[in-house]
Amino acid sequence: MKTSEERRNRFEDSGGTASFERGVNSFYYVLVCSRERAHLSEYEMVTLQPVKRSYIDSPWSIQDSANLYGVNDWGKGHFAINDKGNLCVRPTLEPTRQIDIFDVIQGLSDRGLEAPLLLRFDDMLAFRLRELRTAFDQALKEHEYTGQYYCVYPIKVNQQRHLCEQIRSLNAELGFGFEAGSKPELLAVLGLTANMNSTPIVCNGFKDSEFIETVILATKLGRNVLVVVEKFSELELIVKHAKAYGVQPKIGVRAKLSSRGAGRWESSGGLRSKFGLTVAEIVAGVDFLKQHDMAQCLRMVHCHLGSQVFDIRNFKHAVTELGYIYAELRRMGTGIDTIDIGGGLGVDYDGSQSAATSSVNYTIAEYAADVIYRLKNVCEDAKVPHPNLVTESGRYIVANSSVLICNVMGRSHFDVQPDLNKIRGDLSQLQEKEQPQPVLDLIDALERITDRNLVEVYHDSVQARDEAMSLFSLGYMSLPLRAAAEQLFWAIGNELLRRARKKDRFPEEFEDLPQLLSDIYFCNFSIFQSAPDSWAIDQLFPIMPIHRLVEQPMRVAVLADITCDSDGKIDNFVDKREDKRVLEVHELVPEQNYYLGVFLVGAYQEVLGDLHNLFGDTHVVHIRLEDDSWVIDEVVHGDTVREVLGYVQFDADELSRVMRRDVENAVKRGALGVAESRALMDFYDNGLGGYTYLE
Ligand code: PLP
C-alpha cells in the first residue's frame, strides 16, 4: 500500500505538485498541478483524481473538516474550527478573539431562545466597514489621488434598525453615509441621521413631487443630501421646489452607460436599463439647469451596474465611461465634482475567487486600486481634477455578519435492505407470466454485482426501475411490488457506490448516484423566509455543521425545510472546484441537537424573505465581543403566530373565541371531556402566542 507521502512524491517527481483532500462522502482526492498547465490560473491547474481511501493514512482531523467545507475559502479568515470541533467566528481576524458559535447557541438555549436563529456579529460588520475604508485610503495614497472617497450604505440591502444604527455609529470615524432608494427608506435615513448634517445621503429611485419636496426641505434644514435624477421629469420637480424654497440642492444624474454589469443583475445597467438618463437626456438636463441658472447644482454623475458583479473588468469599463462623462460635464460648466459608481462589489460565496455567479475574481484591495487607477488616468487624460468617489456597496458590507442557525429535526434515508424472501414470496403468489419482469431483473441485478460489472449492473437496474414505474402507472403492478422495486434499486445503488469507492477511479456514470441515494435532512427553517435567494435565483450560500467537526461526517444529504413546498430544499452546495449536489453531514444522535449554519446571509435575505406557510421572521440575536468573550447586544424576537396571522388579516382573539365555542359544543355533545377541552384550548392559545417554527 502506498502512503500519501509516497504518492505525493510520485506526482511531484512527474513535474507537478500534489496535495490530498477529502471529498464528497469520505472519498479522497489528490490535487495535482502539472507543469504543462502552469500557464493557467491556479484554480484551473488543479486536476481532481479520486484515490482510494487506504492511501490516506491519518485519522480525521479538524483540518479535514475545514478543507471539506471550504471554511478557509469562503470564510476569508473570519471562520475557523476550534479544538472542540466547533465552528468559530473571528470578527477581527485575530485568532485570540473568536466566538464559538455552538457555545453561543447553547447559551441562547439556556436563555430560552431556540433555533432557528439569526446571529448577527456586530464586530464583523465594523471590520468590513473599516476594511473598505482602508482599501480606498491605500489606493488613494498609492495613486496620489486628490479626490475624497466615501461609501453610502444602501439600506435596501438590510434595513434592520440595529444594523443601520451600528453603521451610523461608525460614520463619523469613516466619513460614510447612507443611500435611500424609496420614500420609506429616505424617511428612515433622515430620522437615523438627525443632527448629523455632514453625513452624506444619496437618494436614488423613482421620486414623486412629495419625495423631492422632502429632499429640498431636508437640504434647507442643513442635511447633506444628494438627489439623483432617474428620469427627466424629476429634474423639473427639483428645480420647481428648489426655487419655491430658495434652496441650492445637490443634484446627481444616473447615467445609462453602454457598459454593463455581469451576472444576475446585469440589466440594472446598460443602455436599455430601466433606470437613469441617456447621454442625450443628460445633455438636455444641463441645458435645462442652465436656463434656470442652476448648472452649479449638478454635482454628481452616478451609475449602478447591478449587484454581485463577479468580473472586475466590468467595473473598469464603467469607471472609464463614467469618468469621461464627468470630464465632459465639467467642461460644460456644471458644478460636478463627484462620481458615484453604485454598488455591485461582490462576495465570494463559494470561495473559488473566480468569475462565477456565486463568486468574484477580485479582492477588495484590487477593486479599490483598479477603480482609483482608472479614474485617475481618465481625469489626467481629459485634464480635469480628480473627482470625489462614492460607492454604494451594500452586499459586501453586510453579507458575512449574519449566520442562520437551524436544527435538524430528522431525516429520511434510502439505505434500506430489501427483504428478498418476502419479495420472492409475494412474487410466487402470482402466475409465472404475471410476475413483473422488472422486479425479477432487479433481484437478479442485486445478486450478480461483482467488482467487475458495476457499470453494466447500473445500466440494467436503471432500465428495470424505469420499467417497473411504467408498469405500476399502467396498473399492471401492485403497490407492495412497486415498493419492492424501489427498495431493490436503492440497495443496488448503495452496493455499487460502496464498491466504486474502493476502486482507483470513480465511474463517470455514477456521478448522480450520491445525490440519488443521499439522505434528506429536515431542517427547522423556511428557505422562503431565511434564504429566499437560494430558492429564487439559485444563490449559493456556504452551509455546514457548526459542531462535531472533529468527527468524520459519514452521511451525505440534501436539505429540506419545514414548509410544505417541494421547492423548499437545498441541493446545491458551495465547492470551489465543482458543483456539489450533496452535503456531508454527521449521523444524527437520538436526543441530541444537530445544528447547521447557513453563512453569509446578511445581505438582502431578511427583507426579501416571505411568509410562505406563515413561517415568520426568526429571532435575531446581536452578538458582540467584549473582553474576548461574547455578549448579547440585543435580541429581536421573531414573529409570533398571532403576528403572522395579523399580516393576513386574521384576528387571533376572534379565532380563539370561535374555537372555544366549538370546543364547548363538543363538550356538551360528549365528544370531548372537560380536561381534553382545556388541553386543546391551552395548546391553541399558547400556539397563537408562540414562535412560528417547530419548538
Ligand atoms: N445602489 C443601487 C442603486 C442599487 O440598486 C443597489 C442594489 O442593487 C445597490 C446600490 C447595492 O448593491 P450591492 O449590494 O451589490 O453593493
XYZ file of C-alpha atoms and ligand atoms in Angstrom:
711
model
C 0.000 0.000 0.000
C 1.323 3.394 -0.896
C 1.305 6.080 1.750
C 0.072 9.556 0.976
C 3.676 10.734 1.177
C 4.807 8.251 -1.459
C 2.000 9.243 -3.786
C 2.712 12.896 -3.320
C 6.375 12.316 -4.159
C 5.349 10.447 -7.271
C 3.294 13.375 -8.517
C 5.981 15.848 -7.630
C 8.610 13.746 -9.416
C 6.443 13.805 -12.515
C 6.854 17.565 -12.645
C 3.958 18.992 -10.654
C 2.813 19.471 -7.119
C 0.197 17.492 -5.293
C -1.763 17.568 -2.103
C -4.517 15.413 -0.675
C -8.008 16.475 0.187
C -11.007 14.570 1.383
C -14.013 14.995 -0.823
C -17.657 14.070 -1.032
C -18.800 11.160 1.110
C -15.383 10.430 2.611
C -13.972 9.971 -0.834
C -10.427 11.176 -1.217
C -8.952 13.279 -3.932
C -5.446 14.072 -4.875
C -4.921 17.535 -6.258
C -2.366 17.553 -8.989
C -0.875 20.649 -10.533
C 1.170 19.637 -13.503
C 3.898 21.744 -15.036
C 2.464 21.704 -18.549
C -0.602 23.549 -17.319
C 1.309 26.054 -15.277
C 0.317 28.929 -17.583
C -3.279 28.548 -16.409
C -4.607 30.179 -13.270
C -4.029 28.373 -10.025
C -7.632 27.231 -9.921
C -7.605 25.749 -13.396
C -4.321 23.993 -12.794
C -5.953 21.702 -10.303
C -6.970 18.311 -11.596
C -9.057 16.069 -9.416
C -8.287 12.418 -9.254
C -10.206 10.272 -6.835
C -7.916 7.921 -4.949
C -8.502 5.052 -2.603
C -9.109 5.868 0.975
C -6.356 3.489 2.012
C -3.766 5.853 0.526
C -4.567 8.355 3.203
C -3.204 7.197 6.477
C -4.013 9.916 9.022
C -7.184 9.916 11.173
C -9.879 12.515 10.543
C -8.925 15.948 11.846
C -10.477 19.385 12.128
C -8.256 20.362 9.202
C -10.060 17.751 7.104
C -13.380 19.294 8.101
C -12.078 22.755 7.222
C -10.988 21.500 3.779
C -14.172 19.580 3.178
C -16.457 22.547 3.866
C -14.105 25.138 2.331
C -14.027 27.164 5.558
C -10.838 28.997 4.665
C -12.002 29.689 1.117
C -15.353 31.397 1.684
C -14.579 32.307 5.298
C -11.611 34.525 4.333
C -10.102 34.051 7.777
C -13.281 35.058 9.629
C -14.241 31.450 10.423
C -12.173 28.662 11.954
C -12.687 25.371 13.760
C -11.511 25.120 17.367
C -10.077 22.068 19.181
C -13.533 21.071 20.374
C -14.585 20.753 16.738
C -16.885 23.787 16.908
C -17.009 26.463 14.274
C -15.856 29.867 15.495
C -16.210 33.386 14.184
C -13.182 35.658 14.173
C -14.765 39.048 13.582
C -11.480 40.925 13.500
C -9.434 38.033 12.045
C -7.452 37.821 15.305
C -7.211 34.134 16.314
C -7.277 35.059 20.007
C -10.610 36.851 19.680
C -13.018 34.243 18.474
C -16.605 33.327 19.244
C -17.581 29.657 19.431
C -20.917 29.554 17.573
C -22.037 26.303 19.232
C -21.300 27.837 22.624
C -23.475 30.825 21.663
C -26.321 28.519 20.589
C -26.168 26.628 23.864
C -26.024 29.882 25.799
C -29.075 31.167 23.960
C -30.915 27.894 24.539
C -30.235 28.306 28.285
C -31.919 31.695 27.970
C -34.956 30.179 26.241
C -34.003 31.132 22.678
C -34.053 28.118 20.407
C -33.124 27.675 16.752
C -33.850 28.723 14.119
C -31.907 31.837 14.995
C -30.181 34.500 13.003
C -26.925 35.517 14.659
C -25.502 38.878 13.770
C -21.882 39.544 14.651
C -21.630 43.284 15.110
C -17.823 43.321 15.191
C -17.751 41.657 11.790
C -19.819 44.490 10.363
C -17.462 47.075 11.850
C -14.496 45.152 10.461
C -15.941 45.134 6.962
C -16.647 48.877 7.016
C -13.114 49.636 8.170
C -11.713 47.241 5.595
C -13.471 49.177 2.825
C -12.156 52.473 4.186
C -8.608 51.128 4.442
C -8.647 49.645 0.922
C -9.623 53.000 -0.570
C -7.283 55.005 1.666
C -4.412 52.859 0.454
C -5.461 53.167 -3.186
C -5.845 56.964 -2.892
C -2.406 57.225 -1.354
C -0.702 54.862 -3.761
C -2.052 56.668 -6.828
C -1.726 60.159 -5.331
C -5.394 60.671 -5.989
C -6.597 64.052 -4.798
C -10.369 63.456 -4.560
C -12.082 62.071 -1.455
C -13.694 58.646 -1.136
C -16.750 57.699 0.855
C -19.319 54.912 0.843
C -23.052 55.399 1.304
C -24.614 52.230 2.708
C -27.730 51.359 0.663
C -30.208 50.460 3.354
C -32.257 48.316 0.957
C -29.641 45.611 1.467
C -30.618 45.237 5.102
C -32.762 47.865 6.783
C -32.827 46.320 10.268
C -32.622 49.169 12.764
C -29.849 47.761 14.927
C -27.645 47.141 11.909
C -28.247 50.629 10.477
C -27.538 52.169 13.874
C -24.286 50.290 14.066
C -23.243 51.590 10.680
C -24.260 55.079 11.806
C -22.088 54.761 14.918
C -19.028 54.491 12.641
C -19.986 57.229 10.205
C -18.006 59.925 11.997
C -14.875 57.744 12.093
C -15.139 56.608 8.457
C -16.900 59.511 6.767
C -19.535 57.182 5.316
C -23.245 57.857 4.813
C -26.470 56.234 3.626
C -28.272 55.633 0.377
C -32.071 55.586 0.197
C -33.897 54.115 -2.777
C -37.501 54.892 -1.892
C -39.676 57.249 0.145
C -39.832 54.995 3.243
C -36.081 54.493 3.112
C -35.497 58.236 2.830
C -37.694 58.905 5.863
C -35.815 56.224 7.825
C -32.422 57.648 6.811
C -33.414 61.230 7.658
C -34.508 60.101 11.119
C -31.440 57.932 11.553
C -29.089 60.815 10.782
C -30.796 63.529 12.836
C -28.190 66.089 13.978
C -25.613 64.595 11.607
C -25.572 67.323 8.989
C -22.299 66.342 7.376
C -23.330 62.700 6.814
C -23.790 62.187 3.074
C -27.181 60.921 1.967
C -27.745 59.811 -1.612
C -31.355 59.493 -2.832
C -31.871 57.095 -5.705
C -35.025 55.504 -7.055
C -38.096 56.956 -8.691
C -39.397 60.062 -6.963
C -42.679 61.945 -6.825
C -43.213 65.607 -6.014
C -43.615 64.950 -2.273
C -40.376 62.941 -2.146
C -38.477 65.747 -3.862
C -40.048 68.448 -1.701
C -38.913 66.488 1.367
C -35.357 66.356 -0.009
C -35.336 70.089 -0.713
C -36.587 70.909 2.781
C -34.072 68.488 4.347
C -31.363 70.373 2.427
C -32.715 73.621 3.841
C -32.539 72.020 7.292
C -28.813 71.641 6.679
C -28.623 67.989 5.638
C -26.056 66.838 3.113
C -28.467 65.264 0.606
C -27.614 64.410 -2.987
C -30.722 63.775 -5.034
C -30.114 61.551 -8.051
C -32.284 62.087 -11.125
C -33.569 58.784 -12.517
C -35.924 60.294 -15.108
C -36.107 63.721 -16.711
C -39.376 64.830 -15.064
C -37.662 64.589 -11.648
C -35.289 67.354 -12.708
C -38.236 69.652 -13.413
C -39.672 68.930 -9.965
C -36.311 69.566 -8.296
C -35.989 72.949 -9.983
C -39.591 73.836 -9.087
C -39.237 73.009 -5.364
C -35.722 74.415 -5.083
C -36.947 77.751 -6.403
C -40.014 77.728 -4.172
C -37.868 77.254 -1.035
C -34.802 79.196 -2.193
C -32.509 76.163 -1.910
C -29.424 75.271 -3.940
C -29.792 71.464 -3.977
C -27.046 68.978 -4.758
C -28.169 67.129 -7.855
C -26.844 63.892 -9.310
C -27.805 62.183 -12.570
C -27.869 58.471 -13.106
C -26.355 57.716 -16.488
C -27.391 54.913 -18.812
C -23.935 53.647 -19.713
C -23.098 51.403 -22.598
C -21.003 49.388 -20.103
C -22.936 46.636 -18.378
C -22.500 44.596 -15.261
C -22.325 40.831 -15.286
C -24.424 38.078 -13.824
C -27.938 38.018 -12.476
C -28.433 41.754 -12.126
C -26.739 42.683 -15.375
C -29.798 44.509 -16.685
C -29.531 47.115 -13.883
C -27.014 48.814 -16.193
C -26.694 49.248 -19.946
C -28.450 51.454 -22.464
C -31.788 49.608 -22.101
C -31.825 49.608 -18.309
C -34.984 50.862 -16.658
C -33.005 53.394 -14.624
C -31.300 56.646 -15.436
C -30.962 59.157 -18.264
C -29.460 58.591 -21.678
C -26.491 60.776 -22.519
C -28.783 62.861 -24.756
C -31.128 63.431 -21.804
C -28.199 64.394 -19.576
C -27.093 66.994 -22.122
C -30.674 68.318 -22.297
C -30.744 68.341 -18.482
C -27.638 70.510 -18.316
C -29.253 72.996 -20.749
C -32.401 72.965 -18.624
C -30.411 73.681 -15.443
C -28.505 76.450 -17.228
C -31.782 78.057 -18.259
C -32.689 78.191 -14.565
C -29.246 79.334 -13.516
C -28.723 76.098 -11.588
C -25.918 74.402 -13.550
C -23.699 74.598 -10.458
C -26.208 72.390 -8.619
C -25.290 69.428 -10.803
C -22.670 67.795 -8.591
C -22.602 64.117 -9.327
C -22.893 61.507 -12.053
C -23.974 58.065 -10.982
C -24.258 54.522 -12.286
C -25.054 51.129 -10.827
C -24.004 48.034 -12.725
C -26.135 45.628 -10.712
C -25.350 43.568 -7.660
C -22.668 40.863 -7.264
C -20.533 41.944 -10.220
C -18.179 38.991 -10.422
C -15.744 40.266 -13.019
C -13.525 43.238 -12.204
C -13.396 44.175 -15.912
C -16.999 45.380 -15.744
C -16.071 47.958 -13.120
C -13.062 49.070 -15.129
C -15.164 49.695 -18.245
C -17.900 51.514 -16.356
C -15.485 53.741 -14.438
C -13.749 54.720 -17.648
C -17.029 55.631 -19.349
C -18.339 57.464 -16.309
C -15.015 59.297 -15.944
C -15.292 60.726 -19.468
C -18.912 61.771 -18.866
C -17.733 63.555 -15.708
C -14.989 65.305 -17.664
C -17.445 66.469 -20.340
C -19.969 67.695 -17.759
C -17.206 69.710 -16.127
C -16.295 71.277 -19.432
C -19.954 72.163 -19.963
C -19.766 74.422 -16.911
C -21.631 72.391 -14.307
C -20.574 72.165 -10.657
C -19.826 68.444 -10.941
C -17.190 67.200 -8.511
C -18.282 63.647 -7.646
C -18.654 60.256 -9.307
C -20.828 57.537 -7.770
C -20.197 54.048 -9.133
C -23.066 52.466 -7.210
C -22.955 49.035 -5.609
C -22.040 45.682 -7.073
C -18.946 44.930 -5.020
C -19.414 41.186 -4.729
C -18.951 38.445 -2.164
C -17.032 35.224 -2.759
C -19.817 32.907 -1.608
C -18.260 29.718 -2.941
C -14.687 30.594 -2.090
C -13.418 29.983 -5.626
C -12.391 33.610 -6.220
C -13.366 33.225 -9.861
C -15.629 34.899 -12.397
C -18.605 32.719 -11.433
C -22.025 33.955 -10.332
C -21.503 32.989 -6.699
C -18.002 34.327 -6.583
C -15.830 37.294 -7.604
C -12.475 37.328 -9.377
C -11.059 40.235 -7.377
C -10.293 41.258 -3.815
C -11.433 44.410 -2.076
C -7.914 45.852 -2.465
C -7.944 45.170 -6.221
C -11.389 46.727 -6.571
C -10.293 49.925 -4.828
C -6.968 50.097 -6.640
C -8.447 49.449 -10.094
C -11.243 51.984 -9.713
C -8.950 54.720 -8.439
C -6.257 53.993 -11.014
C -8.736 54.094 -13.920
C -10.367 57.276 -12.736
C -7.055 58.996 -12.242
C -5.922 58.054 -15.757
C -9.146 59.249 -17.370
C -9.064 62.558 -15.490
C -5.436 63.193 -16.287
C -6.069 62.327 -19.902
C -9.037 64.730 -20.015
C -7.170 67.337 -17.943
C -9.816 67.672 -15.230
C -9.365 67.437 -11.438
C -9.817 64.065 -9.740
C -13.448 63.838 -8.598
C -14.668 62.611 -5.225
C -15.614 58.970 -5.473
C -18.696 57.402 -3.917
C -19.576 53.718 -3.788
C -22.891 52.275 -2.665
C -21.519 48.946 -1.501
C -24.175 47.023 0.390
C -23.735 43.284 -0.066
C -20.030 43.431 0.689
C -20.566 45.326 3.930
C -23.293 43.231 5.493
C -23.281 39.731 3.947
C -20.832 37.999 6.215
C -22.022 39.398 9.533
C -25.170 37.206 9.674
C -25.380 33.455 10.152
C -28.594 31.473 10.179
C -28.575 28.516 12.558
C -31.139 25.758 12.213
C -31.529 22.424 13.901
C -32.103 19.190 12.026
C -35.434 17.663 13.006
C -34.924 14.250 11.407
C -34.034 12.566 8.176
C -35.245 10.140 5.600
C -32.768 7.758 4.081
C -32.521 5.263 1.266
C -30.165 2.630 2.596
C -32.886 0.097 3.417
C -32.255 -3.613 2.937
C -35.000 -5.247 0.878
C -36.411 -8.462 2.332
C -35.683 -10.806 -0.589
C -37.578 -13.743 0.936
C -40.703 -11.668 1.294
C -40.425 -10.245 -2.219
C -39.966 -13.757 -3.628
C -42.936 -14.919 -1.555
C -45.102 -12.106 -2.966
C -43.995 -12.972 -6.497
C -44.729 -16.667 -6.025
C -48.360 -15.820 -5.274
C -48.664 -14.715 -8.884
C -48.876 -16.832 -12.018
C -45.456 -17.045 -13.630
C -46.452 -14.880 -16.604
C -47.921 -12.226 -14.265
C -44.707 -11.810 -12.284
C -43.371 -8.360 -13.253
C -40.136 -8.833 -15.189
C -38.506 -5.602 -13.926
C -38.719 -6.817 -10.321
C -37.144 -10.140 -11.318
C -34.439 -8.204 -13.180
C -33.717 -6.057 -10.151
C -33.335 -9.125 -7.918
C -31.011 -10.620 -10.492
C -29.013 -7.359 -10.732
C -28.587 -7.200 -6.958
C -27.372 -10.770 -6.795
C -24.876 -10.585 -9.606
C -22.909 -7.469 -8.593
C -19.167 -8.025 -8.654
C -16.311 -5.515 -8.721
C -16.016 -6.090 -12.474
C -19.569 -5.369 -13.642
C -20.536 -2.224 -11.730
C -21.404 -0.067 -14.732
C -23.288 -2.850 -16.527
C -25.384 -3.613 -13.438
C -26.051 0.074 -13.001
C -27.443 0.440 -16.537
C -29.568 -2.720 -16.181
C -31.021 -1.631 -12.878
C -31.871 1.892 -14.083
C -33.753 0.373 -17.008
C -35.544 -2.146 -14.778
C -36.511 0.562 -12.307
C -37.966 2.753 -15.077
C -39.915 -0.186 -16.490
C -41.251 -1.038 -13.041
C -42.544 2.517 -12.613
C -44.260 2.375 -16.029
C -45.892 -0.959 -15.230
C -47.241 0.459 -11.995
C -48.583 3.571 -13.722
C -50.387 1.372 -16.256
C -51.986 -0.648 -13.463
C -50.003 -3.876 -14.045
C -48.140 -3.968 -10.748
C -49.262 -3.917 -7.118
C -48.194 -1.290 -4.599
C -46.129 -3.792 -2.493
C -44.218 -4.849 -5.616
C -43.596 -1.248 -6.601
C -42.214 -0.703 -3.082
C -40.022 -3.768 -3.568
C -38.712 -2.401 -6.885
C -37.763 0.893 -5.251
C -36.009 -0.816 -2.352
C -34.141 -3.160 -4.679
C -32.976 -0.229 -6.768
C -31.703 1.677 -3.707
C -29.947 -1.431 -2.409
C -28.237 -1.927 -5.781
C -27.217 1.742 -5.910
C -25.746 1.632 -2.412
C -23.808 -1.550 -3.140
C -22.480 -0.077 -6.412
C -21.377 3.068 -4.626
C -19.722 1.100 -1.837
C -17.719 -0.950 -4.317
C -16.923 2.024 -6.596
C -15.397 3.960 -3.735
C -12.860 1.221 -3.221
C -11.703 1.471 -6.813
C -8.927 3.643 -8.175
C -11.282 5.552 -10.429
C -14.866 6.510 -9.731
C -17.006 5.649 -12.818
C -18.344 8.772 -14.520
C -21.734 7.078 -14.930
C -22.181 7.107 -11.159
C -21.937 10.882 -10.871
C -25.604 11.286 -9.935
C -25.754 8.285 -7.621
C -24.550 10.009 -4.432
C -27.352 12.570 -4.776
C -29.958 9.997 -5.714
C -29.163 7.899 -2.677
C -28.400 10.735 -0.309
C -30.363 11.296 2.866
C -32.849 14.115 3.216
C -32.155 16.090 6.391
C -35.201 18.059 7.534
C -34.163 21.435 8.898
C -36.254 23.662 11.125
C -36.422 26.786 8.993
C -38.076 28.172 5.888
C -35.937 28.823 2.838
C -38.560 31.294 1.629
C -38.187 33.315 4.805
C -34.486 32.996 5.645
C -32.610 32.301 2.404
C -35.039 33.342 -0.347
C -32.305 33.855 -2.933
C -31.390 30.193 -2.621
C -34.867 29.363 -3.906
C -35.455 32.284 -6.256
C -32.157 32.621 -8.086
C -30.142 29.556 -7.030
C -27.827 31.715 -4.969
C -25.251 29.560 -3.194
C -24.612 30.103 0.490
C -21.963 28.179 2.406
C -23.672 25.614 4.672
C -22.002 23.343 7.205
C -22.412 21.817 10.662
C -21.300 24.171 13.420
C -20.151 21.386 15.758
C -18.904 17.768 15.766
C -16.196 18.799 13.308
C -13.620 16.532 14.948
C -15.754 13.661 13.660
C -15.740 12.494 10.097
C -19.174 13.145 8.555
C -20.359 9.732 7.412
C -23.578 10.649 5.598
C -24.399 12.802 2.616
C -27.674 14.675 2.407
C -29.739 17.280 0.685
C -31.555 19.674 2.988
C -35.304 20.163 3.143
C -37.016 22.939 5.081
C -40.263 22.565 7.019
C -42.523 24.325 4.525
C -44.898 22.090 2.634
C -43.415 23.076 -0.695
C -41.253 20.756 -2.759
C -39.136 23.782 -3.710
C -38.236 24.238 -0.060
C -34.973 22.363 -0.319
C -31.279 22.982 -0.853
C -29.418 20.589 -3.129
C -26.561 22.727 -4.338
C -23.638 23.427 -2.064
C -20.518 25.508 -2.297
C -17.351 23.942 -3.535
C -14.567 25.853 -5.134
C -13.994 23.277 -7.865
C -17.239 21.637 -8.868
C -20.984 21.603 -8.435
C -21.686 19.802 -5.204
C -25.189 18.362 -5.055
C -24.964 16.826 -1.576
C -23.649 17.997 1.764
C -21.540 15.803 4.025
C -23.255 15.572 7.386
C -22.925 13.617 10.614
C -25.105 10.747 11.698
C -27.965 12.081 13.849
C -27.746 11.051 17.510
C -31.071 10.489 19.324
C -31.873 13.183 21.895
C -29.012 15.370 20.666
C -29.477 18.509 18.625
C -27.605 18.731 15.363
C -27.104 22.284 14.116
C -26.275 23.526 10.648
C -25.196 27.067 9.837
C -26.094 28.929 6.667
C -23.440 31.590 6.215
C -23.075 34.990 4.508
C -26.826 35.633 4.645
C -26.646 39.249 5.875
C -27.435 40.875 2.515
C -30.962 41.051 1.099
C -32.266 37.799 2.640
C -34.115 39.210 5.650
C -36.170 41.733 3.783
C -36.783 39.628 0.689
C -37.976 36.731 2.868
C -41.673 35.984 2.660
C -44.349 34.422 4.805
C -44.787 31.209 2.850
C -46.767 28.805 5.056
C -46.873 31.659 7.566
C -43.368 30.992 8.862
C -42.342 34.405 10.120
C -39.105 36.193 10.934
C -36.700 34.149 13.047
C -35.271 35.529 16.277
C -32.282 37.748 15.564
C -29.539 37.912 18.172
C -26.831 40.531 18.020
C -23.586 39.227 19.436
C -20.608 41.355 20.376
C -17.100 40.602 21.551
C -16.310 42.020 24.976
C -13.029 41.268 26.727
C -12.521 38.324 24.394
C -15.833 36.666 25.214
C -19.217 37.066 23.618
C -22.121 39.097 24.964
C -25.647 39.567 23.700
C -26.160 43.100 22.494
C -29.802 42.829 21.560
C -32.434 40.193 20.900
C -35.096 40.917 18.318
C -37.770 38.311 18.882
C -39.125 36.592 15.786
C -42.746 36.801 14.731
C -45.375 35.070 16.827
C -48.171 33.086 15.196
C -50.555 35.858 16.315
C -48.471 38.415 14.395
C -48.202 36.493 11.153
C -51.918 35.783 11.231
C -52.447 39.511 11.653
C -50.424 40.165 8.463
C -53.060 38.209 6.560
C -55.941 39.957 8.376
C -56.831 37.197 10.837
C -57.745 38.386 14.320
C -56.171 35.904 16.760
C -58.610 36.804 19.563
C -61.550 36.200 17.288
C -60.065 32.868 16.179
C -59.647 31.848 19.818
C -63.258 32.861 20.598
C -64.804 30.806 17.780
C -62.531 27.888 18.568
C -63.640 27.949 22.232
C -67.291 27.970 21.197
C -66.703 24.926 19.019
C -64.843 23.121 21.805
C -67.606 23.887 24.357
C -70.199 22.480 21.962
C -68.082 19.335 21.643
C -68.015 19.033 25.451
C -71.805 19.406 25.509
C -72.143 16.662 22.884
C -69.772 14.450 24.860
C -67.187 14.325 22.033
C -64.525 15.881 24.304
C -64.030 15.632 28.058
C -63.558 18.847 30.057
C -59.846 18.132 30.639
C -59.393 17.443 26.930
C -61.165 20.653 26.005
C -58.914 22.570 28.357
C -55.778 20.919 26.921
C -56.849 21.738 23.375
C -57.583 25.378 24.210
C -54.269 25.669 26.074
C -52.420 24.391 23.001
C -54.394 26.710 20.785
C -53.852 29.865 22.838
C -50.197 29.097 23.597
C -49.658 28.344 19.921
C -51.049 31.742 18.964
C -48.540 33.446 21.226
C -45.625 31.195 20.240
C -42.850 31.025 17.637
C -43.924 30.109 14.110
C -41.196 27.416 13.871
C -41.148 23.970 15.460
C -40.255 24.241 19.140
N -27.097 51.122 -5.382
C -28.179 50.865 -6.109
C -28.771 51.959 -6.930
C -28.769 49.602 -6.112
O -29.867 49.356 -6.839
C -28.176 48.593 -5.312
C -28.731 47.236 -5.287
O -28.826 46.538 -6.250
C -27.040 48.899 -4.570
C -26.522 50.163 -4.623
C -26.354 47.868 -3.714
O -25.665 46.931 -4.460
P -24.713 45.872 -3.750
O -25.452 45.321 -2.600
O -24.433 44.900 -4.787
O -23.482 46.576 -3.327
